[in-house]
Coordinates of C-alpha atoms and ligand atoms in Angstrom, one line a residue:
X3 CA -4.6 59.6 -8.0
X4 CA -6.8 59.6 -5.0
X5 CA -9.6 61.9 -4.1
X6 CA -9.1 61.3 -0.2
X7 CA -5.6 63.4 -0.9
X8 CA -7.8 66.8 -1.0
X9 CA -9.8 65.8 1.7
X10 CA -11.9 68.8 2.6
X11 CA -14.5 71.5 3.6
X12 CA -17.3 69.7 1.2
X13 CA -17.2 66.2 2.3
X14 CA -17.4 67.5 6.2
X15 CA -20.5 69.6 5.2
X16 CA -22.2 66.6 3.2
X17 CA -21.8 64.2 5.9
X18 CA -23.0 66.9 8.6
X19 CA -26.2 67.0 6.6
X20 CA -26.5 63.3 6.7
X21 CA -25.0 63.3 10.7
X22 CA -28.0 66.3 11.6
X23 CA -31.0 64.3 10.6
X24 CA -29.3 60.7 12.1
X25 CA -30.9 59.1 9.2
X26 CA -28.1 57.0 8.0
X27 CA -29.7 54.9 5.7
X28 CA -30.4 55.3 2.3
X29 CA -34.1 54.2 1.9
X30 CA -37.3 54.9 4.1
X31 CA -37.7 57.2 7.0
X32 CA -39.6 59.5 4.7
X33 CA -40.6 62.6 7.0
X34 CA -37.3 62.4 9.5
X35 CA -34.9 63.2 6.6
X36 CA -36.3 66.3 6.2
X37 CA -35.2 66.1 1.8
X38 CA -31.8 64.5 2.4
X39 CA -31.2 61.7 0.3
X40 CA -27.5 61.8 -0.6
X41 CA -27.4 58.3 -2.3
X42 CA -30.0 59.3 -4.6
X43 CA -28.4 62.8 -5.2
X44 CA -25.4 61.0 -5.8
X45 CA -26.8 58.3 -8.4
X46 CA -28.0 61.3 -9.9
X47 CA -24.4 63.2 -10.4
X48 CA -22.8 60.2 -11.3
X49 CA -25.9 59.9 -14.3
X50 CA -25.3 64.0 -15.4
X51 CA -21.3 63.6 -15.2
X52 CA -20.7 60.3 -16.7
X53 CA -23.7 60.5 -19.7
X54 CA -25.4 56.9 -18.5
X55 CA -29.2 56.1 -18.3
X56 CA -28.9 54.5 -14.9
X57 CA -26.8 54.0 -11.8
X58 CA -27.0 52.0 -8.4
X59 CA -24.7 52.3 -5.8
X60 CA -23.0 49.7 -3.6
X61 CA -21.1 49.5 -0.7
X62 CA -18.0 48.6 -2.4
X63 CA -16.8 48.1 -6.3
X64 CA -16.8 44.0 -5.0
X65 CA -20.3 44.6 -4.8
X66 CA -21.0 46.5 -7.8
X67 CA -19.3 43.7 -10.2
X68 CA -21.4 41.3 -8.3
X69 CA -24.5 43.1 -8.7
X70 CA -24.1 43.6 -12.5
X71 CA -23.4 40.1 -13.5
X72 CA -26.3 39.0 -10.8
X73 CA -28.4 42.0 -12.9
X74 CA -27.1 40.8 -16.0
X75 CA -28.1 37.1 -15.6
X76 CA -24.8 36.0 -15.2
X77 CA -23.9 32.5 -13.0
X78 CA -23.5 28.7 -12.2
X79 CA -21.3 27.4 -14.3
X80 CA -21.2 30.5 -16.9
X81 CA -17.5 31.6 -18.5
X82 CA -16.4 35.3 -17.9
X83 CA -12.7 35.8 -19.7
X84 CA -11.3 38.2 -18.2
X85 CA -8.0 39.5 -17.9
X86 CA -4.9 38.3 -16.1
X87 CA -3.6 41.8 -14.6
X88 CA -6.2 43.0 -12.6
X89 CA -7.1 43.8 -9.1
X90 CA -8.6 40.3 -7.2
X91 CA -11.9 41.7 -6.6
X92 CA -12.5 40.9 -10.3
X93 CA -12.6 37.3 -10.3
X94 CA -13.9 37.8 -6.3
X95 CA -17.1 38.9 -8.1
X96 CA -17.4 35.8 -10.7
X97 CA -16.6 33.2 -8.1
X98 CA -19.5 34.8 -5.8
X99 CA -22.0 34.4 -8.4
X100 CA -21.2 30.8 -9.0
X101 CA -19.7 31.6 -12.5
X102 CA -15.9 30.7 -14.0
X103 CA -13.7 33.0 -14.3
X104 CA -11.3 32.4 -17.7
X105 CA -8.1 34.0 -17.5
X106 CA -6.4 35.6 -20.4
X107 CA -3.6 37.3 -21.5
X108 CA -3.2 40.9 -21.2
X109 CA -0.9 42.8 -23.9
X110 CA 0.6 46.8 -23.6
X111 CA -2.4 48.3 -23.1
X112 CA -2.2 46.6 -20.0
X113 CA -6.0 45.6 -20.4
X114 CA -7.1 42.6 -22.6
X115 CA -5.2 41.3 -25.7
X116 CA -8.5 40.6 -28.3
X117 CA -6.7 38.1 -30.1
X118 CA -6.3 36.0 -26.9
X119 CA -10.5 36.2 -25.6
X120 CA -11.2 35.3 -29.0
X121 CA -9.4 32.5 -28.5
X122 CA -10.9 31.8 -24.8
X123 CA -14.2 31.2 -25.9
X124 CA -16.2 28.1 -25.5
X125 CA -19.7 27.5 -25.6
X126 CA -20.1 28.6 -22.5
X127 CA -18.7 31.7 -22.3
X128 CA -21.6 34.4 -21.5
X129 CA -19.5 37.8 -20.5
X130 CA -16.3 39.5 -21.6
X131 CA -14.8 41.5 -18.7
X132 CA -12.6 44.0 -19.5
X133 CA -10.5 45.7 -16.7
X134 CA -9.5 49.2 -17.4
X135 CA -6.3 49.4 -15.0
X136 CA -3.9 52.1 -14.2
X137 CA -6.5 54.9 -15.4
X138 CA -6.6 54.0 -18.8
X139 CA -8.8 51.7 -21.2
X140 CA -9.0 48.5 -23.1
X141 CA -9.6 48.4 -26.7
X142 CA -13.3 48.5 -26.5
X143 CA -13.9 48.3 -30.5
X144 CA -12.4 45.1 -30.7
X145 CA -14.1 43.7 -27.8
X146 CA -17.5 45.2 -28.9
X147 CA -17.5 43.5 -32.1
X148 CA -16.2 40.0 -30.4
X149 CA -19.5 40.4 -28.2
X150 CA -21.9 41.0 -31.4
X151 CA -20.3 38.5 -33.2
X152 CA -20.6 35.6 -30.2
X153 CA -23.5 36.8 -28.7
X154 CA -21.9 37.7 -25.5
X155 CA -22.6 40.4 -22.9
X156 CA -20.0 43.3 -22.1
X157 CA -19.0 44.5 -18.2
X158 CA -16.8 46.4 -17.8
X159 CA -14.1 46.7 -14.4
X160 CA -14.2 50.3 -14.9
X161 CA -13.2 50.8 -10.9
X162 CA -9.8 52.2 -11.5
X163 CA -10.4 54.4 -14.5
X164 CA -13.0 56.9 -13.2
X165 CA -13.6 59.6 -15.7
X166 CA -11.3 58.0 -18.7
X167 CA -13.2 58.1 -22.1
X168 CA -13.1 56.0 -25.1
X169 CA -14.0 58.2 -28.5
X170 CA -15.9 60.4 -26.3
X171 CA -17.8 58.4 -24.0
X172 CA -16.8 57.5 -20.5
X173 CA -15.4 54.2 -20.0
X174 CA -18.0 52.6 -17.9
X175 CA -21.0 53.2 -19.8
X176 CA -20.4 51.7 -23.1
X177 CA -20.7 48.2 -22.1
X178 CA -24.3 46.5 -21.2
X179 CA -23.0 47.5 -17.2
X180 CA -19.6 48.9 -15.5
X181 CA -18.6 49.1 -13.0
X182 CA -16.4 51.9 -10.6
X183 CA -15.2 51.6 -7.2
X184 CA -15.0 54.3 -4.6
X185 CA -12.8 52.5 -2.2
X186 CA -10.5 54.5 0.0
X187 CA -7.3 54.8 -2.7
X188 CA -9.6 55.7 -6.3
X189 CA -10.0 58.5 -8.1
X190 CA -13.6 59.8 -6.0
X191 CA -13.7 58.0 -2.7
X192 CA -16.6 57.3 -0.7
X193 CA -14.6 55.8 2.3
X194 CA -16.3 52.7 0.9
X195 CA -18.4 52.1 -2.2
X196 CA -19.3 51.4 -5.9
X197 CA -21.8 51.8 -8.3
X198 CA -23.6 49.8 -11.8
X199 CA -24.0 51.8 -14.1
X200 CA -26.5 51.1 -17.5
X201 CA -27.5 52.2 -20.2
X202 CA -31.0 49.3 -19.9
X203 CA -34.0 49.8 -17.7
X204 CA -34.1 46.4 -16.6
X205 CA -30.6 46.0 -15.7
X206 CA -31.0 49.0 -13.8
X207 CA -33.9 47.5 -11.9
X208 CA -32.5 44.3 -11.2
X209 CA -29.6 46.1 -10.0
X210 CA -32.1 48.3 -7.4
X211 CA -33.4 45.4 -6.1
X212 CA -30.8 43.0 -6.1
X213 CA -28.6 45.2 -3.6
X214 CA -31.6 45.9 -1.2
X215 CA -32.2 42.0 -0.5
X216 CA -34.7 42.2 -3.5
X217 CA -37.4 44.9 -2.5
X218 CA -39.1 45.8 -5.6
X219 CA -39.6 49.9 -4.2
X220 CA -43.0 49.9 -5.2
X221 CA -44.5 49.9 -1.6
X222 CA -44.1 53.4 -0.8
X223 CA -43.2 54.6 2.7
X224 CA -43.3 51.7 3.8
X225 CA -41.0 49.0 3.1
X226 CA -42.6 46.0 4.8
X227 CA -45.1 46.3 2.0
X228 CA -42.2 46.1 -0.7
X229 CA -42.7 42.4 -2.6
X230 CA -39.5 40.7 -3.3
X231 CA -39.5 39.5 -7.6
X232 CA -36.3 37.5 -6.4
X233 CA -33.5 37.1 -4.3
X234 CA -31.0 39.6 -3.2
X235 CA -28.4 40.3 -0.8
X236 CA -27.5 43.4 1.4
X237 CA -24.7 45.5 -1.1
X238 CA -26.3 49.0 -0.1
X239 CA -24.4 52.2 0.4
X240 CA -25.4 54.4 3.8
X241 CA -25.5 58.1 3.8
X242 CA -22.8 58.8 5.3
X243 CA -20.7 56.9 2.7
X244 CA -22.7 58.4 -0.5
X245 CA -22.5 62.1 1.3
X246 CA -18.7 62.1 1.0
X247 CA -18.9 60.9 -2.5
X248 CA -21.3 63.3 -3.3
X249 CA -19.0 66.0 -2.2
X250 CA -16.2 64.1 -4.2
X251 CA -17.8 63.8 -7.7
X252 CA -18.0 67.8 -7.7
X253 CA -15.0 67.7 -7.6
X254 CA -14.0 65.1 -10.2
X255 CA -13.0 67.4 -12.8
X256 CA -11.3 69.3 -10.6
X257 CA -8.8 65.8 -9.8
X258 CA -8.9 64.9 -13.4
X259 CA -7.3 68.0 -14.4
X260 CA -4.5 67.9 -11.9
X261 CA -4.0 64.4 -12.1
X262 CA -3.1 65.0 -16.6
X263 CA -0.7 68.2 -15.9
X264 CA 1.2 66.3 -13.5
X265 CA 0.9 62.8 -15.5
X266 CA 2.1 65.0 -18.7
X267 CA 4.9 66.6 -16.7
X268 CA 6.0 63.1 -15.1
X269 CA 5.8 61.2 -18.2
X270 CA 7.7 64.3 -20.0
X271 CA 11.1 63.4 -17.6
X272 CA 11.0 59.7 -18.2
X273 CA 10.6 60.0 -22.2
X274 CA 14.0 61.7 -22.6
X275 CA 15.6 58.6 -21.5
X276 CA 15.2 56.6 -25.4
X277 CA 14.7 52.7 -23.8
X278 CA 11.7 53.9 -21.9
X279 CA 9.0 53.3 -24.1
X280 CA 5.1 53.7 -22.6
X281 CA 1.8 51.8 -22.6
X282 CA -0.5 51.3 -25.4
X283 CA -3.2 53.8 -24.8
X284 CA -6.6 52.9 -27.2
X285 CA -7.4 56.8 -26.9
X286 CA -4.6 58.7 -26.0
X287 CA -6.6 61.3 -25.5
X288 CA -9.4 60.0 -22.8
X289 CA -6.6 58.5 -19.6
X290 CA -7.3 59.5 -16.5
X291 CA -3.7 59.2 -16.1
X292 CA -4.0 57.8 -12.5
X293 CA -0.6 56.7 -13.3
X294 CA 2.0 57.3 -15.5
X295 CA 3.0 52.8 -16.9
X296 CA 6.2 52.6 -18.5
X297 CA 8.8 50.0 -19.8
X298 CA 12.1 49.1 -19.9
X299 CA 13.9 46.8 -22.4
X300 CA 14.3 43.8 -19.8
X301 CA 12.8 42.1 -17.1
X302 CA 16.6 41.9 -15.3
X303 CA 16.7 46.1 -16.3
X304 CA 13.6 46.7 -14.4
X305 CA 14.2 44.1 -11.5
X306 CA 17.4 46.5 -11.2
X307 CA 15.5 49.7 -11.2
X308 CA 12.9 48.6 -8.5
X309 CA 15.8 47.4 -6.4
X310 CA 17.9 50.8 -7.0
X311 CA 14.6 52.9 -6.4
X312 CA 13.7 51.0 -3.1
X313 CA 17.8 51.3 -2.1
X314 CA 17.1 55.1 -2.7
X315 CA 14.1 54.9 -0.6
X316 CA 12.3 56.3 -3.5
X317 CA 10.2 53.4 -4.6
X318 CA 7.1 54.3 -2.9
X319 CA 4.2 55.8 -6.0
X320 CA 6.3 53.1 -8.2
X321 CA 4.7 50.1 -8.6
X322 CA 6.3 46.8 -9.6
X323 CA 3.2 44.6 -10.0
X324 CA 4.7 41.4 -11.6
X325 CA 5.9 41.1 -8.0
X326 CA 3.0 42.6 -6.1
X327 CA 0.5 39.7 -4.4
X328 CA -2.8 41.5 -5.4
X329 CA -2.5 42.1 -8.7
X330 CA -1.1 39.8 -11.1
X331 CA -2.0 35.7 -11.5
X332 CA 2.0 35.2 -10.6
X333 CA 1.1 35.7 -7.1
X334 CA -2.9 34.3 -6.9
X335 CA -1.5 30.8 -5.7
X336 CA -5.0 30.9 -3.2
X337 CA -6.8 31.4 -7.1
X338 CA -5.0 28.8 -8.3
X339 CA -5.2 26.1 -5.8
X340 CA -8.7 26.9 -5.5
X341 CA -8.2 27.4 -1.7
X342 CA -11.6 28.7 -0.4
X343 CA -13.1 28.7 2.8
X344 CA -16.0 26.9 1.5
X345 CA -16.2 24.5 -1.4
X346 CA -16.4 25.9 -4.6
X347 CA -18.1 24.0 -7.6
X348 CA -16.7 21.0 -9.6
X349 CA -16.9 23.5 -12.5
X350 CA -15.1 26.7 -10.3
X351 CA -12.4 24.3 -9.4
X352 CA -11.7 22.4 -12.4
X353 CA -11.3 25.8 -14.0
X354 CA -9.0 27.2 -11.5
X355 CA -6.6 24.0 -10.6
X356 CA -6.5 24.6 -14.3
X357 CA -4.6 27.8 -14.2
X358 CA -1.6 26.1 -13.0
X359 CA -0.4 24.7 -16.1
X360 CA -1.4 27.8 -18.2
X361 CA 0.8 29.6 -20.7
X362 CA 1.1 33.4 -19.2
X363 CA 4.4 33.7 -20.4
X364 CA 3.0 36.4 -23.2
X365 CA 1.7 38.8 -20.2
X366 CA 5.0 37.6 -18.4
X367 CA 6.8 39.4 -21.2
X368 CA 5.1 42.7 -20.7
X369 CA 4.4 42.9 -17.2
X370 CA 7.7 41.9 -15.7
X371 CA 9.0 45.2 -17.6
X372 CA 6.9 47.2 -16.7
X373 CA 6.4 50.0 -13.9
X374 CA 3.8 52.1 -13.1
X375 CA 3.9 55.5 -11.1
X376 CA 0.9 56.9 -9.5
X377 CA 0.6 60.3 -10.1
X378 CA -0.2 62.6 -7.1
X379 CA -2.6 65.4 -6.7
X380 CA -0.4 67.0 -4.2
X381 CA 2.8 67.5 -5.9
X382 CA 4.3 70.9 -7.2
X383 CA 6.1 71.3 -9.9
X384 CA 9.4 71.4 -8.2
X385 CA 8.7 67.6 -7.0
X386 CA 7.1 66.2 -10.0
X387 CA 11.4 67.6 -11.5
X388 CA 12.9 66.4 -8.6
X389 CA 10.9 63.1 -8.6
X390 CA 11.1 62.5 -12.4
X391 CA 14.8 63.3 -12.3
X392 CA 16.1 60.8 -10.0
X393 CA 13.8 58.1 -11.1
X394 CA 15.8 58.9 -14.3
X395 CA 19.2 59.3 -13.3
X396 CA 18.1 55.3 -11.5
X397 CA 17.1 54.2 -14.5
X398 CA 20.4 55.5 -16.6
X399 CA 22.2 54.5 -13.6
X400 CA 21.2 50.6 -13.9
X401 CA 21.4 50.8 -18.0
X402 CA 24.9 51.8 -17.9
X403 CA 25.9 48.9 -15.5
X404 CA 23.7 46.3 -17.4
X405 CA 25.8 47.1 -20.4
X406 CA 29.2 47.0 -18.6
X407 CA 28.0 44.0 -17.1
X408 CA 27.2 43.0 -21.0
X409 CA 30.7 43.5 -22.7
X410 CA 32.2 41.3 -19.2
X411 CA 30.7 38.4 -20.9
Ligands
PLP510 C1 -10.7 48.6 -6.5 C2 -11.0 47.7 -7.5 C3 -12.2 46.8 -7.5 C4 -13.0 46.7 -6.3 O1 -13.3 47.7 -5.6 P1 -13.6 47.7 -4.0 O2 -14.4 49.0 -3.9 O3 -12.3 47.9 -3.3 O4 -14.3 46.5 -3.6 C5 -12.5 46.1 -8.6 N1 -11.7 46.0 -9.6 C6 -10.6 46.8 -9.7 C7 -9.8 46.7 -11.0 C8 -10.2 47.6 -8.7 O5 -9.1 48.3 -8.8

């Protein structure tokens, strides 16, 4: 999955560009970067390789999400459904903004079930948030036509899916903004980072400004005589983060295509065992396949292949997220209880002691049978069969006992 595994040559050269001049940040210091400007060489790649009108960098995906609802004029007291499985940072984003998150079921696709946002929305409600987990993508169509019909805006969590497509456009840009991350573990790293991307001028702009403490741009060389159209905060990128990324997305095709011959011959081994069935994929064809998601017939079946595999000491790539703190609202008790350093809003609260008495159970039912294995760029062919086949002979392993255990009753 990760870029950082093929850590190499071209991201030591981009940064020694950005290292030689010592001009580390991304704006000003016209004459004493001598041409190098590797955020804006970046936001240009990531506008060629991804087909989008606009993009802005951040300095983290966190940042990015921010930045787009700010852009998008998203806040106090405004309802963003979003989905249940995700990565925190999502509802990080909506809470920093002064906006409520709403939490919904997800169903196999991993990504949001339509049927349950329709049924989220309230007159407030302003966004729908997809989140495109695990390298693949929600079902865009139906959420598309939920937005025209209510009015709402689209942004999509894109941050784990790098370089998926939906019918032939890249998951990201179809939306009014989305969002990717280039954390440490994603697909392109830039150590740390993110970027908007748009389709609308004026998102883009707000976006420009919004991240740079709200300098409009417009005064030239020198940015004291920048005027500030509204407030922003500090979310830029530096150099020498944006150098390694630009190294990175040249290479992005170069990951993708590793990353779907080893997800193919992963996913290959695990589908000759019949009660392994997969996740929902909208477009088969445009994964990422950062990781190969799979299910079993039973939450008790799976609990006993996670405990097998970790026994094995072969756990590690599989995750179990119905149990993992980070990622699914089973484990968000700080979300839940509301328990913030600061105060929060009456609304923000209300909303989130709220979550307590929800019904999850339908996302319950997927997620506590399911597994996902990330999917290497490192591996040969010989450990992707070696891999695949004992996670197989586990899995055959724990079926066998379940039904023993079965006909005992
Ligand atoms: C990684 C991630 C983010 C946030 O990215 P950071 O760069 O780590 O702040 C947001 N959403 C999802 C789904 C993620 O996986």
């Amino acid at each position: 999955m990760p870029g950082f595994e093929l850590w190499s040559d071209a991201e030591r050269k981009e940064v020694t560009e950005v290292l030689e001049t010592g001009i580390l940040m991304r704006y000003g210091f016209d004459s004493a970067r001598k041409g190098v400007w590797k955020a804006k060489s970046l936001e240009e790649a990531i506008c060629n390789k991804f087909k989008c009108g606009y993009a802005q960098l951040t300095s983290s995906g966190t940042a990015a999400l921010t930045t787009a609802m700010a852009a998008l004029g998203i806040g106090a007291g405004d309802e963003i459904i979003m989905p249940c499985f995700t990565f925190v940072a999502s509802f990080e984003a909506i809470l920093s903004i002064g906006a409520v998150p709403v939490l919904v079921d997800i169903d196999e696709t991993l990504t949001l079930n339509p049927e349950a946002v329709r049924k989220a929305i309230t007159p407030k409600t302003k966004c729908i948030m997809p989140v495109h987990m695990c390298g693949s993508m929600a079902d865009l169509d139906a959420l598309k036509s939920i937005c025209k019909e209510h009015n709402l805006l689209l942004l999509e969590d894109a941050c784990q899916s790098i370089g998926a497509t939906y019918k032939g456009r890249y998951v990201g840009t179809i939306g009014d903004a989305g969002t990717f991350s280039f954390d440490f573990v994603k697909t392109i790293t830039c150590g740390e980072g993110g970027v908007v991307m748009t389709n609308n001028k004026d998102t883009y702009v707000r976006c420009d400004n919004y991240t740079d403490h709200g300098h409009d741009h417009k005064g030239g060389a020198d940015r004291g005589a920048d005027l500030h159209p509204f407030l922003g905060y500090n979310f830029r990128i530096s150099e020498l983060h944006a150098a390694v990324g630009l190294a990175q997305i040249k290479r992005v095709d170069e990951f993708l295509s590793i990353q779907k011959k080893n997800y193919k011959a992963l996913k290959g081994i695990l589908a000759t065992v019949p009660e392994i069935s997969f996740r929902i994929v909208p477009d088969a064809n445009g994964d990422s396949c950062t990781f190969v998601s799979w299910f079993l017939p039973t939450e008790a079946i799976t609990k006993g292949v996670v405990s097998t595999l970790k026994e094995e000491g072969i756990l590690g790539g599989n995750f179990y997220w119905y149990d993992n703190n980070w990622h699914y609202i089973r484990k968000w008790d700080h979300l839940k209880n509301a328990r913030s350093p600061y105060p929060v809003s009456d609304a923000q609260q209300q909303a989130l002691l709220k979550l307590q008495q929800q019904d999850f159970s339908a996302s319950d039912a997927v997620m506590s049978r399911c597994i996902s294995s990330s999917i290497s760029l490192l591996w040969t062919e010989n450990q992707i069969q070696e891999r695949g086949e004992k996670i197989v002979s586990v899995v055959k392993q724990v079926l066998k006992s379940s039904l023993t255990s079965i006909k005992q009753l």
